[in-house]
Amino acid sequence: MATLIITEKSSQAKDLRAALGDRYGRILPAEGHLLRLAEPDEVNPDWKRWSPTLLKPDGLYPTRPDSGGNKTAKLAAIKAALKGCDQVILATDCDREGQLIGQEILEHLGFRGRVQRALFTAQDPKTIRDAFAKLKPNNELRPLYEAAVARQQADQIFNLSLTRTATKTLLAPGTRGVIGIGRVKTPTLSIVCLRELEIRNFKPEDYFEVVATATAAGGSFLMRHAPPPKDRIKDRARAEAIARAADGHGGPLSVTVEDRRQAPPKLYDLPALQKTCGQRWGWTADRTLEVAQELYDGEGKKLITYPRAEARYLSENQIADVPAIAGALTRLRGFAHLDLSRPVIRRGKSGHFCDKALEGVSHHAIVPNVNVLDDLESRLNRLTDDEKRLYALICRSYLAAVMPDYEYRQTTVLMNVPVEGKPVVFRAVGRIPLKLGWKTAFGSAETDGKPDEKEEEQTLPPLADGEPARLSDPRVEAKRTQAPPRYNEGTLVDAMQNAWRFVEDPALRDRLKEAKGIGTPATRAEIIKGLRRQNLLGADGKWLVPTPAGLQLFETLRGAAPTLVDPGTTALWEMRLDEVVVGRADFRSVIDGIADEAGRLIGVLVGNQGPAVDLGVRGGPIRAGRGAGRRRSTSPRAAGTTPRPRTRKVAVAAVGVDGEAPKTPRRSRKAKAAPEVPDSMSPVADAAPPAPAAPPSGARRKAPTDKMVAFARSLADRKGVELPNTVLQDFDSCRQFLDQHAR
């Protein structure tokens, strides 16, 4: 009998064929998720009509074949191949969602043979061959699969139930549209709304700095007294007194000269690429992904590695590719001036090649594709201007990563001026480049990396420590604090990835860092696009602004159901999935808990007495026709989506919760762990948590996870409440404590 290898996408299948040939068996690709969950009305016909109802079936939502792209043909090919096989090797991505993509096919088709798992984070031949030499029994990953099922099922129940409820209870009479609710979408709206409110409520403050000319034996230069923000001078009289004291003051200079080095910036993942392209060229996040995708798999191109990357490192196996890539790129006219004769390899988390940093990550950083270097010129001739621009940026990033450090000499000059008996420090900084190193890869027009100092630099004359100087011509400069800038799509993607910054609790911040924020590289651009299509976000030039409807919805949810707009809720949900992975919780109980939370939130929204939300689209009531509430979780344009009732000539009503586009994407991609998974620990205002069910007689009670205990201790300390011993010892008691106090 034969062995079948199932990959997640065609590019993986091609790389496996190149690395393995037919040694292990036939290789067939999926196309992301080949299956979808059944629609609510396919489970219960009564759920076809939209109402504030918890859409939870008695068991699980069954899977159905998906018809998007080439999914039908690919599922049929796998089904036919399985009939002649007694063994399968799953070679999908090694994360939670990748496990679901492969295993759900076998579950759906009822395969009962032997199943093994290949785990790899890079797709170079050596990494692939090493992974296949160390195959694991797939049943070892059963908990990971069950956590993914919990995420998927909870996503369906929570998103669809609450989107229908919000649309029926919050939408203004006489208007059309869908008020989408989602674990990623509503916190993303919250991030933009909070920034907008911060800008509107910002009150600028005047402050002052003092500048004077310092004259020493070698020449003159400017020195400045500019205290840090917390000590800024807000009284002009005080600044003028400092200026008077500085006028004609003479004294010794404190001169410090340091030779410093600056390593090149990290390689690009998709969020970093989207942020850079937004800042440099005004591209939307979706535009960046579109161009990158074309460079990755466009006909006759395939110039870069997988673009939906979630790490900024390469595997240590890829060090062997450096001479070939650097040699090919420096033969191009734009990079011919660079000296890559002795590439610099930086290992570890402070460098660029680090296996440890890729643990649990499916895709390494975005870099030039080593497999197409033989006919690089002909491929470049097929590129559009934007594709050339983006490819050059990725190439520069790679070349910089293997070039020497930027070296410079920094001179810091200080002088104390006595004012009312206390010294006031005037300061000047000069920097002389010694070796440009990696900066030559970017050139003067396009540098990258952050400067070490934010203060003004200047060319200083020769100075010696302790030599005398005199200050003259002091002047007071009036300045004013500025409101924070609005987000563009690139900086909003960055804020989503770093959403832990919006969370106060240390335990939740740490877990959100581990989860890499809210959304995934595969879904964030579509989430933003979905918010714009639903008229919850608008644009002011390149800046994103909440619409009146977006602000109104945010305020309503913040008051009625704050967990829906809190990025920290993601951390709570991920903790529940962690419990499934480590075997401390049954995945069905997690789904039940999330459904309970959705039910409580439905009650909160139904009882809301706040103003209705006007999306600005006039018309009659929404009519739920065929496909109403459809969720297409298998596509990047439908990641974590919710109902789409079909209404006539109303584009807004055709938009899903987390950015679903009504059209079928050009290339399908899994909803990369867009875990729209609320947690039964997530509190709801004015809703008491249910008491934990007593265990069966004689049953051993499970202990809470370490992260649950840490969060409970943090809450108890912060709120000044007693922490019972049972909370530290019993899973259900700890969970009830978190339900009561995590507000």
PDB file of C-alpha atoms in Angstrom, residues 60-202:
ATOM      1  CA  LEU A  60     -20.410  20.467  16.921  1.00  0.00           C
ATOM      2  CA  TYR A  61     -21.022  22.223  13.652  1.00  0.00           C
ATOM      3  CA  PRO A  62     -20.293  19.573  10.992  1.00  0.00           C
ATOM      4  CA  THR A  63     -17.855  20.225   8.169  1.00  0.00           C
ATOM      5  CA  ARG A  64     -18.872  20.635   4.532  1.00  0.00           C
ATOM      6  CA  PRO A  65     -16.732  20.742   1.364  1.00  0.00           C
ATOM      7  CA  ASP A  66     -15.865  24.307   0.411  1.00  0.00           C
ATOM      8  CA  SER A  67     -16.306  25.342  -3.194  1.00  0.00           C
ATOM      9  CA  GLY A  68     -13.978  28.336  -3.458  1.00  0.00           C
ATOM     10  CA  GLY A  69     -11.003  28.393  -5.841  1.00  0.00           C
ATOM     11  CA  ASN A  70      -9.822  24.891  -6.752  1.00  0.00           C
ATOM     12  CA  LYS A  71     -10.906  23.406  -3.451  1.00  0.00           C
ATOM     13  CA  THR A  72     -13.441  20.965  -4.881  1.00  0.00           C
ATOM     14  CA  ALA A  73     -10.915  19.418  -7.268  1.00  0.00           C
ATOM     15  CA  LYS A  74      -8.185  19.241  -4.626  1.00  0.00           C
ATOM     16  CA  LEU A  75     -10.452  17.566  -2.084  1.00  0.00           C
ATOM     17  CA  ALA A  76     -11.565  15.066  -4.735  1.00  0.00           C
ATOM     18  CA  ALA A  77      -7.937  14.280  -5.597  1.00  0.00           C
ATOM     19  CA  ILE A  78      -7.060  13.665  -1.947  1.00  0.00           C
ATOM     20  CA  LYS A  79     -10.186  11.548  -1.447  1.00  0.00           C
ATOM     21  CA  ALA A  80      -9.317   9.367  -4.434  1.00  0.00           C
ATOM     22  CA  ALA A  81      -5.688   8.999  -3.339  1.00  0.00           C
ATOM     23  CA  LEU A  82      -6.681   7.953   0.189  1.00  0.00           C
ATOM     24  CA  LYS A  83      -8.533   4.922  -1.179  1.00  0.00           C
ATOM     25  CA  GLY A  84      -5.222   3.363  -2.164  1.00  0.00           C
ATOM     26  CA  CYS A  85      -3.236   4.392   0.917  1.00  0.00           C
ATOM     27  CA  ASP A  86      -2.676   2.907   4.352  1.00  0.00           C
ATOM     28  CA  GLN A  87      -0.513   5.780   5.613  1.00  0.00           C
ATOM     29  CA  VAL A  88      -0.691   9.588   5.490  1.00  0.00           C
ATOM     30  CA  ILE A  89       1.983  12.147   6.355  1.00  0.00           C
ATOM     31  CA  LEU A  90       0.601  15.592   7.209  1.00  0.00           C
ATOM     32  CA  ALA A  91       3.031  18.299   6.082  1.00  0.00           C
ATOM     33  CA  THR A  92       0.867  21.359   6.647  1.00  0.00           C
ATOM     34  CA  ASP A  93       2.073  24.369   8.659  1.00  0.00           C
ATOM     35  CA  CYS A  94       3.209  23.380  12.133  1.00  0.00           C
ATOM     36  CA  ASP A  95       0.953  25.746  14.054  1.00  0.00           C
ATOM     37  CA  ARG A  96      -2.541  25.218  15.465  1.00  0.00           C
ATOM     38  CA  GLU A  97      -4.351  26.177  12.290  1.00  0.00           C
ATOM     39  CA  GLY A  98      -2.046  24.096  10.109  1.00  0.00           C
ATOM     40  CA  GLN A  99      -2.835  21.058  12.218  1.00  0.00           C
ATOM     41  CA  LEU A 100      -6.548  21.704  11.719  1.00  0.00           C
ATOM     42  CA  ILE A 101      -6.212  22.095   7.947  1.00  0.00           C
ATOM     43  CA  GLY A 102      -4.615  18.689   7.519  1.00  0.00           C
ATOM     44  CA  GLN A 103      -6.413  16.666  10.137  1.00  0.00           C
ATOM     45  CA  GLU A 104      -9.920  17.921   9.386  1.00  0.00           C
ATOM     46  CA  ILE A 105      -9.613  16.435   5.884  1.00  0.00           C
ATOM     47  CA  LEU A 106      -8.842  13.001   7.329  1.00  0.00           C
ATOM     48  CA  GLU A 107     -11.644  13.306   9.889  1.00  0.00           C
ATOM     49  CA  HIS A 108     -14.140  14.409   7.243  1.00  0.00           C
ATOM     50  CA  LEU A 109     -13.211  11.615   4.839  1.00  0.00           C
ATOM     51  CA  GLY A 110     -13.085   9.004   7.594  1.00  0.00           C
ATOM     52  CA  PHE A 111      -9.481   7.887   7.043  1.00  0.00           C
ATOM     53  CA  ARG A 112      -8.501   5.223   9.577  1.00  0.00           C
ATOM     54  CA  GLY A 113      -4.940   4.370   8.541  1.00  0.00           C
ATOM     55  CA  ARG A 114      -1.645   5.363  10.098  1.00  0.00           C
ATOM     56  CA  VAL A 115      -0.988   9.129  10.263  1.00  0.00           C
ATOM     57  CA  GLN A 116       2.389  10.770  10.862  1.00  0.00           C
ATOM     58  CA  ARG A 117       3.355  14.425  11.136  1.00  0.00           C
ATOM     59  CA  ALA A 118       6.212  16.378   9.526  1.00  0.00           C
ATOM     60  CA  LEU A 119       7.047  19.642  11.319  1.00  0.00           C
ATOM     61  CA  PHE A 120       9.173  22.348   9.696  1.00  0.00           C
ATOM     62  CA  THR A 121       9.360  26.164   9.775  1.00  0.00           C
ATOM     63  CA  ALA A 122      11.374  26.690   6.602  1.00  0.00           C
ATOM     64  CA  GLN A 123      10.986  25.085   3.180  1.00  0.00           C
ATOM     65  CA  ASP A 124      14.592  24.725   2.109  1.00  0.00           C
ATOM     66  CA  PRO A 125      15.597  21.164   1.114  1.00  0.00           C
ATOM     67  CA  LYS A 126      17.725  20.459   4.197  1.00  0.00           C
ATOM     68  CA  THR A 127      15.029  21.557   6.648  1.00  0.00           C
ATOM     69  CA  ILE A 128      12.417  19.472   4.826  1.00  0.00           C
ATOM     70  CA  ARG A 129      14.604  16.373   4.698  1.00  0.00           C
ATOM     71  CA  ASP A 130      15.457  16.741   8.405  1.00  0.00           C
ATOM     72  CA  ALA A 131      11.756  17.009   9.262  1.00  0.00           C
ATOM     73  CA  PHE A 132      10.885  13.863   7.323  1.00  0.00           C
ATOM     74  CA  ALA A 133      13.717  12.001   9.036  1.00  0.00           C
ATOM     75  CA  LYS A 134      12.061  12.848  12.380  1.00  0.00           C
ATOM     76  CA  LEU A 135       8.373  12.154  11.718  1.00  0.00           C
ATOM     77  CA  LYS A 136       6.086  12.161  14.741  1.00  0.00           C
ATOM     78  CA  PRO A 137       2.947  10.085  15.328  1.00  0.00           C
ATOM     79  CA  ASN A 138       0.092  12.437  14.555  1.00  0.00           C
ATOM     80  CA  ASN A 139      -1.800  11.395  17.680  1.00  0.00           C
ATOM     81  CA  GLU A 140       0.837  13.282  19.706  1.00  0.00           C
ATOM     82  CA  LEU A 141      -0.644  16.459  18.239  1.00  0.00           C
ATOM     83  CA  ARG A 142      -4.249  15.570  19.024  1.00  0.00           C
ATOM     84  CA  PRO A 143      -4.471  18.270  21.754  1.00  0.00           C
ATOM     85  CA  LEU A 144      -3.278  20.896  19.272  1.00  0.00           C
ATOM     86  CA  TYR A 145      -5.960  19.770  16.822  1.00  0.00           C
ATOM     87  CA  GLU A 146      -8.640  19.901  19.507  1.00  0.00           C
ATOM     88  CA  ALA A 147      -7.578  23.425  20.467  1.00  0.00           C
ATOM     89  CA  ALA A 148      -7.947  24.417  16.812  1.00  0.00           C
ATOM     90  CA  VAL A 149     -11.408  22.814  16.671  1.00  0.00           C
ATOM     91  CA  ALA A 150     -12.363  24.753  19.805  1.00  0.00           C
ATOM     92  CA  ARG A 151     -11.172  27.961  18.171  1.00  0.00           C
ATOM     93  CA  GLN A 152     -13.062  27.255  14.961  1.00  0.00           C
ATOM     94  CA  GLN A 153     -16.336  26.196  16.585  1.00  0.00           C
ATOM     95  CA  ALA A 154     -16.270  29.022  19.117  1.00  0.00           C
ATOM     96  CA  ASP A 155     -15.506  31.477  16.358  1.00  0.00           C
ATOM     97  CA  GLN A 156     -18.614  30.402  14.505  1.00  0.00           C
ATOM     98  CA  ILE A 157     -20.890  30.455  17.555  1.00  0.00           C
ATOM     99  CA  PHE A 158     -19.620  33.701  19.031  1.00  0.00           C
ATOM    100  CA  ASN A 159     -19.242  35.796  15.900  1.00  0.00           C
ATOM    101  CA  LEU A 160     -22.434  34.821  14.168  1.00  0.00           C
ATOM    102  CA  SER A 161     -24.569  34.988  17.309  1.00  0.00           C
ATOM    103  CA  LEU A 162     -23.319  38.399  18.396  1.00  0.00           C
ATOM    104  CA  THR A 163     -23.236  39.915  14.920  1.00  0.00           C
ATOM    105  CA  ARG A 164     -26.861  38.979  14.362  1.00  0.00           C
ATOM    106  CA  THR A 165     -27.762  40.242  17.829  1.00  0.00           C
ATOM    107  CA  ALA A 166     -25.922  43.555  17.399  1.00  0.00           C
ATOM    108  CA  THR A 167     -27.435  44.083  13.955  1.00  0.00           C
ATOM    109  CA  LYS A 168     -30.982  43.417  15.188  1.00  0.00           C
ATOM    110  CA  THR A 169     -30.695  45.374  18.459  1.00  0.00           C
ATOM    111  CA  LEU A 170     -28.278  48.252  17.756  1.00  0.00           C
ATOM    112  CA  LEU A 171     -28.937  49.195  14.131  1.00  0.00           C
ATOM    113  CA  ALA A 172     -30.969  52.376  13.715  1.00  0.00           C
ATOM    114  CA  PRO A 173     -34.520  51.882  12.336  1.00  0.00           C
ATOM    115  CA  GLY A 174     -34.833  52.557   8.621  1.00  0.00           C
ATOM    116  CA  THR A 175     -31.173  51.831   7.886  1.00  0.00           C
ATOM    117  CA  ARG A 176     -29.378  48.860   6.396  1.00  0.00           C
ATOM    118  CA  GLY A 177     -26.084  47.215   7.104  1.00  0.00           C
ATOM    119  CA  VAL A 178     -24.378  44.680   9.313  1.00  0.00           C
ATOM    120  CA  ILE A 179     -22.851  45.527  12.666  1.00  0.00           C
ATOM    121  CA  GLY A 180     -20.062  42.996  12.746  1.00  0.00           C
ATOM    122  CA  ILE A 181     -18.747  41.779  16.081  1.00  0.00           C
ATOM    123  CA  GLY A 182     -15.473  39.899  16.299  1.00  0.00           C
ATOM    124  CA  ARG A 183     -12.623  39.222  18.695  1.00  0.00           C
ATOM    125  CA  VAL A 184     -10.223  41.004  16.345  1.00  0.00           C
ATOM    126  CA  LYS A 185     -12.508  43.450  14.600  1.00  0.00           C
ATOM    127  CA  THR A 186     -14.060  45.291  17.537  1.00  0.00           C
ATOM    128  CA  PRO A 187     -10.762  45.749  19.449  1.00  0.00           C
ATOM    129  CA  THR A 188      -9.218  47.064  16.221  1.00  0.00           C
ATOM    130  CA  LEU A 189     -12.034  49.583  15.962  1.00  0.00           C
ATOM    131  CA  SER A 190     -11.377  50.382  19.610  1.00  0.00           C
ATOM    132  CA  ILE A 191      -7.691  51.135  18.954  1.00  0.00           C
ATOM    133  CA  VAL A 192      -8.589  53.700  16.278  1.00  0.00           C
ATOM    134  CA  CYS A 193     -11.430  55.216  18.312  1.00  0.00           C
ATOM    135  CA  LEU A 194      -9.308  55.600  21.431  1.00  0.00           C
ATOM    136  CA  ARG A 195      -6.632  57.399  19.414  1.00  0.00           C
ATOM    137  CA  GLU A 196      -9.282  59.664  17.851  1.00  0.00           C
ATOM    138  CA  LEU A 197     -10.709  60.545  21.268  1.00  0.00           C
ATOM    139  CA  GLU A 198      -7.185  61.167  22.543  1.00  0.00           C
ATOM    140  CA  ILE A 199      -6.602  63.596  19.672  1.00  0.00           C
ATOM    141  CA  ARG A 200      -9.931  65.365  20.159  1.00  0.00           C
ATOM    142  CA  ASN A 201      -9.407  65.728  23.896  1.00  0.00           C
ATOM    143  CA  PHE A 202      -5.761  66.695  23.582  1.00  0.00           C
TER     144      PHE A 202
END
